[in-house]
mmCIF file of C-alpha atoms in Angstrom:
data_model
loop_
_atom_site.group_PDB
_atom_site.id
_atom_site.type_symbol
_atom_site.label_atom_id
_atom_site.label_comp_id
_atom_site.label_asym_id
_atom_site.label_seq_id
_atom_site.Cartn_x
_atom_site.Cartn_y
_atom_site.Cartn_z
ATOM 1 C CA MET A 17 -1.343 22.420 77.208
ATOM 2 C CA LEU A 18 1.243 22.123 74.427
ATOM 3 C CA GLN A 19 3.448 20.070 76.714
ATOM 4 C CA ASP A 20 0.583 17.678 77.509
ATOM 5 C CA PHE A 21 -0.154 17.320 73.800
ATOM 6 C CA THR A 22 3.402 16.538 72.755
ATOM 7 C CA SER A 23 4.037 14.143 75.656
ATOM 8 C CA ALA A 24 0.902 12.052 75.078
ATOM 9 C CA SER A 25 1.346 8.400 74.267
ATOM 10 C CA ALA A 26 2.004 7.771 70.567
ATOM 11 C CA LEU A 27 -0.676 5.068 70.721
ATOM 12 C CA TYR A 28 -3.275 7.856 70.916
ATOM 13 C CA LEU A 29 -1.464 10.878 69.526
ATOM 14 C CA TYR A 30 -0.774 9.411 66.092
ATOM 15 C CA PRO A 31 -4.363 8.188 65.462
ATOM 16 C CA LEU A 32 -5.631 11.622 66.518
ATOM 17 C CA LEU A 33 -3.301 13.346 64.051
ATOM 18 C CA ALA A 34 -4.193 10.832 61.342
ATOM 19 C CA GLY A 35 -7.888 11.473 61.917
ATOM 20 C CA LEU A 36 -7.402 15.215 61.639
ATOM 21 C CA CYS A 37 -5.402 14.752 58.429
ATOM 22 C CA LEU A 38 -8.135 12.498 57.042
ATOM 23 C CA GLY A 39 -10.682 15.179 57.837
ATOM 24 C CA ALA A 40 -8.615 17.753 55.992
ATOM 25 C CA LEU A 41 -8.250 15.359 53.055
ATOM 26 C CA GLN A 42 -12.024 14.874 53.002
ATOM 27 C CA ILE A 43 -12.456 18.636 52.611
ATOM 28 C CA VAL A 44 -9.970 18.683 49.709
ATOM 29 C CA VAL A 45 -11.710 15.701 48.068
ATOM 30 C CA TYR A 46 -15.085 17.375 48.482
ATOM 31 C CA PHE A 47 -13.958 20.484 46.617
ATOM 32 C CA ALA A 48 -12.023 18.443 44.039
ATOM 33 C CA GLY A 49 -15.286 16.748 43.232
ATOM 34 C CA SER A 50 -14.143 13.932 40.955
ATOM 35 C CA VAL A 51 -11.899 12.102 43.407
ATOM 36 C CA SER A 52 -13.378 9.139 45.316
ATOM 37 C CA LEU A 53 -11.718 7.469 48.279
ATOM 38 C CA GLY A 54 -14.601 5.141 49.076
ATOM 39 C CA ASP A 55 -14.466 2.857 46.029
ATOM 40 C CA SER A 56 -10.779 2.004 46.364
ATOM 41 C CA VAL A 57 -11.113 1.407 50.094
ATOM 42 C CA ALA A 58 -14.170 -0.778 49.509
ATOM 43 C CA ASP A 59 -12.154 -3.005 47.184
ATOM 44 C CA MET A 60 -9.584 -3.552 49.932
ATOM 45 C CA ILE A 61 -11.882 -4.233 52.899
ATOM 46 C CA ASP A 62 -14.942 -5.854 51.310
ATOM 47 C CA GLY A 63 -15.412 -9.402 52.530
ATOM 48 C CA THR A 64 -13.137 -8.960 55.547
ATOM 49 C CA SER A 65 -13.930 -8.602 59.233
ATOM 50 C CA ILE A 66 -12.890 -4.951 58.964
ATOM 51 C CA GLY A 67 -15.360 -4.562 56.121
ATOM 52 C CA GLU A 68 -18.137 -6.068 58.248
ATOM 53 C CA LEU A 69 -17.344 -3.615 61.049
ATOM 54 C CA PHE A 70 -17.501 -0.667 58.668
ATOM 55 C CA ASP A 71 -20.789 -1.957 57.236
ATOM 56 C CA TRP A 72 -22.220 -1.840 60.761
ATOM 57 C CA LEU A 73 -20.789 1.661 61.141
ATOM 58 C CA ASN A 74 -22.733 2.806 58.022
ATOM 59 C CA PHE A 75 -20.049 2.339 55.338
ATOM 60 C CA GLY A 76 -21.972 2.539 52.064
ATOM 61 C CA ARG A 77 -24.228 5.265 53.443
ATOM 62 C CA VAL A 78 -21.492 7.501 54.868
ATOM 63 C CA PRO A 79 -18.149 8.118 53.069
ATOM 64 C CA PHE A 80 -15.273 6.016 54.388
ATOM 65 C CA SER A 81 -13.134 9.084 54.999
ATOM 66 C CA ILE A 82 -15.718 10.479 57.430
ATOM 67 C CA LEU A 83 -16.030 7.185 59.301
ATOM 68 C CA GLY A 84 -12.253 6.846 59.467
ATOM 69 C CA MET A 85 -11.912 10.409 60.725
ATOM 70 C CA LEU A 86 -14.517 9.788 63.446
ATOM 71 C CA LEU A 87 -12.900 6.533 64.559
ATOM 72 C CA LEU A 88 -9.354 7.851 64.661
ATOM 73 C CA THR A 89 -10.031 11.220 66.247
ATOM 74 C CA THR A 90 -12.379 9.815 68.893
ATOM 75 C CA PHE A 91 -9.966 6.999 69.712
ATOM 76 C CA GLY A 92 -6.988 9.352 69.984
ATOM 77 C CA ALA A 93 -8.809 12.098 71.876
ATOM 78 C CA THR A 94 -10.381 9.646 74.336
ATOM 79 C CA GLY A 95 -7.084 7.897 75.004
ATOM 80 C CA MET A 96 -5.304 11.180 75.611
ATOM 81 C CA LEU A 97 -8.128 12.457 77.824
ATOM 82 C CA VAL A 98 -8.139 9.350 80.010
ATOM 83 C CA ASP A 99 -4.340 9.373 80.089
ATOM 84 C CA GLY A 100 -4.456 12.927 81.409
ATOM 85 C CA THR A 101 -7.201 12.119 83.919
ATOM 86 C CA ILE A 102 -5.701 8.877 85.253
ATOM 87 C CA PRO A 103 -1.953 9.146 84.606
ATOM 88 C CA GLY A 104 0.584 6.483 85.419
ATOM 89 C CA LEU A 105 -1.088 3.481 83.804
ATOM 90 C CA PRO A 106 0.402 1.706 80.780
ATOM 91 C CA ALA A 107 -0.798 3.204 77.490
ATOM 92 C CA TRP A 108 -2.594 -0.018 76.502
ATOM 93 C CA ALA A 109 -4.747 0.147 79.657
ATOM 94 C CA TYR A 110 -6.675 3.093 78.230
ATOM 95 C CA LEU A 111 -7.817 0.949 75.287
ATOM 96 C CA VAL A 112 -10.613 -0.329 77.552
ATOM 97 C CA VAL A 113 -12.184 3.129 77.293
ATOM 98 C CA ALA A 114 -10.840 4.421 73.969
ATOM 99 C CA VAL A 115 -11.986 1.533 71.755
ATOM 100 C CA PRO A 116 -15.658 1.355 72.893
ATOM 101 C CA ALA A 117 -15.883 5.151 72.902
ATOM 102 C CA SER A 118 -14.568 5.485 69.345
ATOM 103 C CA VAL A 119 -16.869 2.762 67.984
ATOM 104 C CA THR A 120 -19.926 4.134 69.802
ATOM 105 C CA VAL A 121 -19.357 7.740 68.734
ATOM 106 C CA THR A 122 -18.711 6.689 65.122
ATOM 107 C CA LYS A 123 -21.880 4.590 65.044
ATOM 108 C CA LEU A 124 -24.088 7.304 66.552
ATOM 109 C CA VAL A 125 -22.674 10.164 64.486
ATOM 110 C CA GLY A 126 -22.692 7.970 61.377
ATOM 111 C CA ASN A 127 -26.380 7.211 61.896
ATOM 112 C CA GLY A 128 -27.090 10.944 62.006
ATOM 113 C CA ILE A 129 -24.981 11.707 58.948
ATOM 114 C CA ALA A 130 -26.606 8.871 56.969
ATOM 115 C CA LYS A 131 -30.036 10.424 57.573
ATOM 116 C CA VAL A 132 -29.115 13.808 56.136
ATOM 117 C CA LEU A 133 -26.844 12.840 53.234
ATOM 118 C CA PRO A 134 -28.470 12.925 49.793
ATOM 119 C CA ARG A 135 -29.477 9.454 48.696
ATOM 120 C CA ASP A 136 -28.414 9.879 45.069
ATOM 121 C CA GLU A 137 -24.694 9.979 45.853
ATOM 122 C CA SER A 138 -22.511 7.144 44.576
ATOM 123 C CA TYR A 139 -22.142 5.645 48.065
ATOM 124 C CA ALA A 140 -25.927 5.459 48.570
ATOM 125 C CA VAL A 141 -26.858 2.055 47.130
ATOM 126 C CA THR A 142 -30.443 0.815 47.268
ATOM 127 C CA ARG A 143 -31.913 -2.538 46.359
ATOM 128 C CA GLU A 144 -34.098 -1.129 43.583
ATOM 129 C CA HIS A 145 -31.186 0.573 41.814
ATOM 130 C CA MET A 146 -29.046 -2.547 41.670
ATOM 131 C CA ILE A 147 -31.478 -5.296 40.603
ATOM 132 C CA GLY A 148 -30.957 -6.206 36.959
ATOM 133 C CA ARG A 149 -27.666 -4.329 36.638
ATOM 134 C CA ARG A 150 -24.612 -5.921 35.069
ATOM 135 C CA GLY A 151 -21.296 -5.783 36.851
ATOM 136 C CA VAL A 152 -17.821 -7.266 37.112
ATOM 137 C CA VAL A 153 -16.437 -9.252 40.038
ATOM 138 C CA THR A 154 -13.650 -7.182 41.603
ATOM 139 C CA LEU A 155 -13.107 -9.208 44.789
ATOM 140 C CA GLY A 156 -13.572 -12.927 44.408
ATOM 141 C CA PRO A 157 -14.132 -15.605 43.636
ATOM 142 C CA LEU A 158 -17.767 -15.391 44.698
ATOM 143 C CA ASP A 159 -18.989 -18.458 46.560
ATOM 144 C CA ASP A 160 -21.201 -19.415 49.510
ATOM 145 C CA GLY A 161 -18.654 -18.146 52.040
ATOM 146 C CA VAL A 162 -17.735 -14.566 52.831
ATOM 147 C CA PRO A 163 -19.319 -12.184 50.290
ATOM 148 C CA GLY A 164 -17.081 -10.831 47.579
ATOM 149 C CA ALA A 165 -17.522 -7.571 45.684
ATOM 150 C CA ILE A 166 -18.680 -6.489 42.251
ATOM 151 C CA ARG A 167 -18.462 -3.134 40.476
ATOM 152 C CA VAL A 168 -21.798 -1.990 39.004
ATOM 153 C CA ARG A 169 -22.741 1.083 36.992
ATOM 154 C CA ASP A 170 -26.152 2.591 37.780
ATOM 155 C CA GLU A 171 -28.620 4.356 35.495
ATOM 156 C CA HIS A 172 -26.770 7.635 35.956
ATOM 157 C CA GLY A 173 -23.455 6.124 34.908
ATOM 158 C CA ASP A 174 -22.008 6.180 38.441
ATOM 159 C CA LEU A 175 -19.946 3.215 39.619
ATOM 160 C CA HIS A 176 -20.816 1.365 42.817
ATOM 161 C CA THR A 177 -18.906 -1.354 44.629
ATOM 162 C CA ILE A 178 -21.369 -3.724 46.317
ATOM 163 C CA LYS A 179 -21.095 -6.990 48.197
ATOM 164 C CA ALA A 180 -22.277 -10.070 46.355
ATOM 165 C CA ARG A 181 -22.471 -13.839 46.380
ATOM 166 C CA PRO A 182 -23.830 -16.346 43.819
ATOM 167 C CA ALA A 183 -27.589 -16.788 43.606
ATOM 168 C CA ASP A 184 -27.076 -20.515 42.931
ATOM 169 C CA GLN A 185 -25.728 -22.236 46.033
ATOM 170 C CA GLY A 186 -22.578 -24.237 45.433
ATOM 171 C CA SER A 187 -21.566 -22.260 42.368
ATOM 172 C CA ILE A 188 -18.331 -20.286 42.082
ATOM 173 C CA ILE A 189 -17.882 -17.126 40.029
ATOM 174 C CA GLN A 190 -14.300 -16.087 39.387
ATOM 175 C CA LYS A 191 -12.826 -12.615 39.755
ATOM 176 C CA GLY A 192 -13.168 -10.621 36.527
ATOM 177 C CA ALA A 193 -16.322 -12.442 35.434
ATOM 178 C CA GLU A 194 -19.299 -10.415 34.235
ATOM 179 C CA VAL A 195 -22.448 -10.944 36.312
ATOM 180 C CA VAL A 196 -26.045 -9.756 36.640
ATOM 181 C CA VAL A 197 -27.627 -8.743 39.952
ATOM 182 C CA VAL A 198 -30.838 -10.739 40.403
ATOM 183 C CA SER A 199 -31.907 -9.915 43.981
ATOM 184 C CA ALA A 200 -30.828 -8.819 47.414
ATOM 185 C CA ALA A 201 -29.717 -11.572 49.776
ATOM 186 C CA PRO A 202 -32.437 -12.602 52.262
ATOM 187 C CA GLY A 203 -32.331 -10.408 55.327
ATOM 188 C CA SER A 204 -29.876 -7.902 53.843
ATOM 189 C CA ASP A 205 -30.141 -4.773 51.740
ATOM 190 C CA ARG A 206 -26.355 -4.579 51.377
ATOM 191 C CA ILE A 207 -25.493 -8.038 50.005
ATOM 192 C CA PHE A 208 -26.754 -8.956 46.542
ATOM 193 C CA LEU A 209 -27.171 -12.255 44.714
ATOM 194 C CA VAL A 210 -25.766 -12.523 41.207
ATOM 195 C CA ILE A 211 -25.601 -14.951 38.304
ATOM 196 C CA PRO A 212 -23.060 -15.095 35.470
ATOM 197 C CA PHE A 213 -23.964 -12.879 32.536
ATOM 198 C CA THR A 214 -24.593 -14.584 29.207
ATOM 199 C CA SER A 215 -25.366 -12.927 25.882
ATOM 200 C CA ASP A 216 -28.148 -15.424 25.125
#
C-alpha cells in the first residue's frame, strides 16, 4: 500500500496532500478563532472565472478552506484510484474521471454543509443584511462587466466581502471608493447593486 501511495502520479498525489494539509489548517483556524482565510481568498478570486465556479460550489455559504479541501482531496484520491484500477495510461487521461468527480462531490457535500452551518457566520451573507450598508470597493473598478467586490461591515461589526456592480448602468466606480448597497442584482442573491456614497 505504501509503495502504491509513493509511486502515484504527482498530478494526483500532490493535490491529495495539499487537500489534507488544507483540512488540517482549517482545524487550526477553527480553534484559533480570529483568523479568516475566506476574506483574503475572496479578494483574489472575486470577479474571475474561478470565483464564479466557487460561487456555484457554495463559496459564501461554506468556508473556502472546506471547499478547497473537498476539491483537492477528491481530485487526488479519484485520480490515484483510477490509476490503480486502470494502470498504464498517461496521467492526464485520468482527468476525464477525476475532474467531474471532484466538482460533483464538492457541490453535493457543499450543499449539505451549507444547510447545517449557522447563518450568522461572517461568510453567510443575506440580501436583507446588506441593503443600506456602506462599504469600500476592494476589487474594481465596478462597471457593467464582470462584478467587482466591496468590503461591508454588518450590524454586528463583522466584515463581509460581496460581489457588486453599479446600480446606474454605464457608470464606473473606482477601487477604494466608498459606496452604499441599494439592492440585490435581479436574479441573484449574491451580487449587489451599489451607488457612490455622498455625505449629503
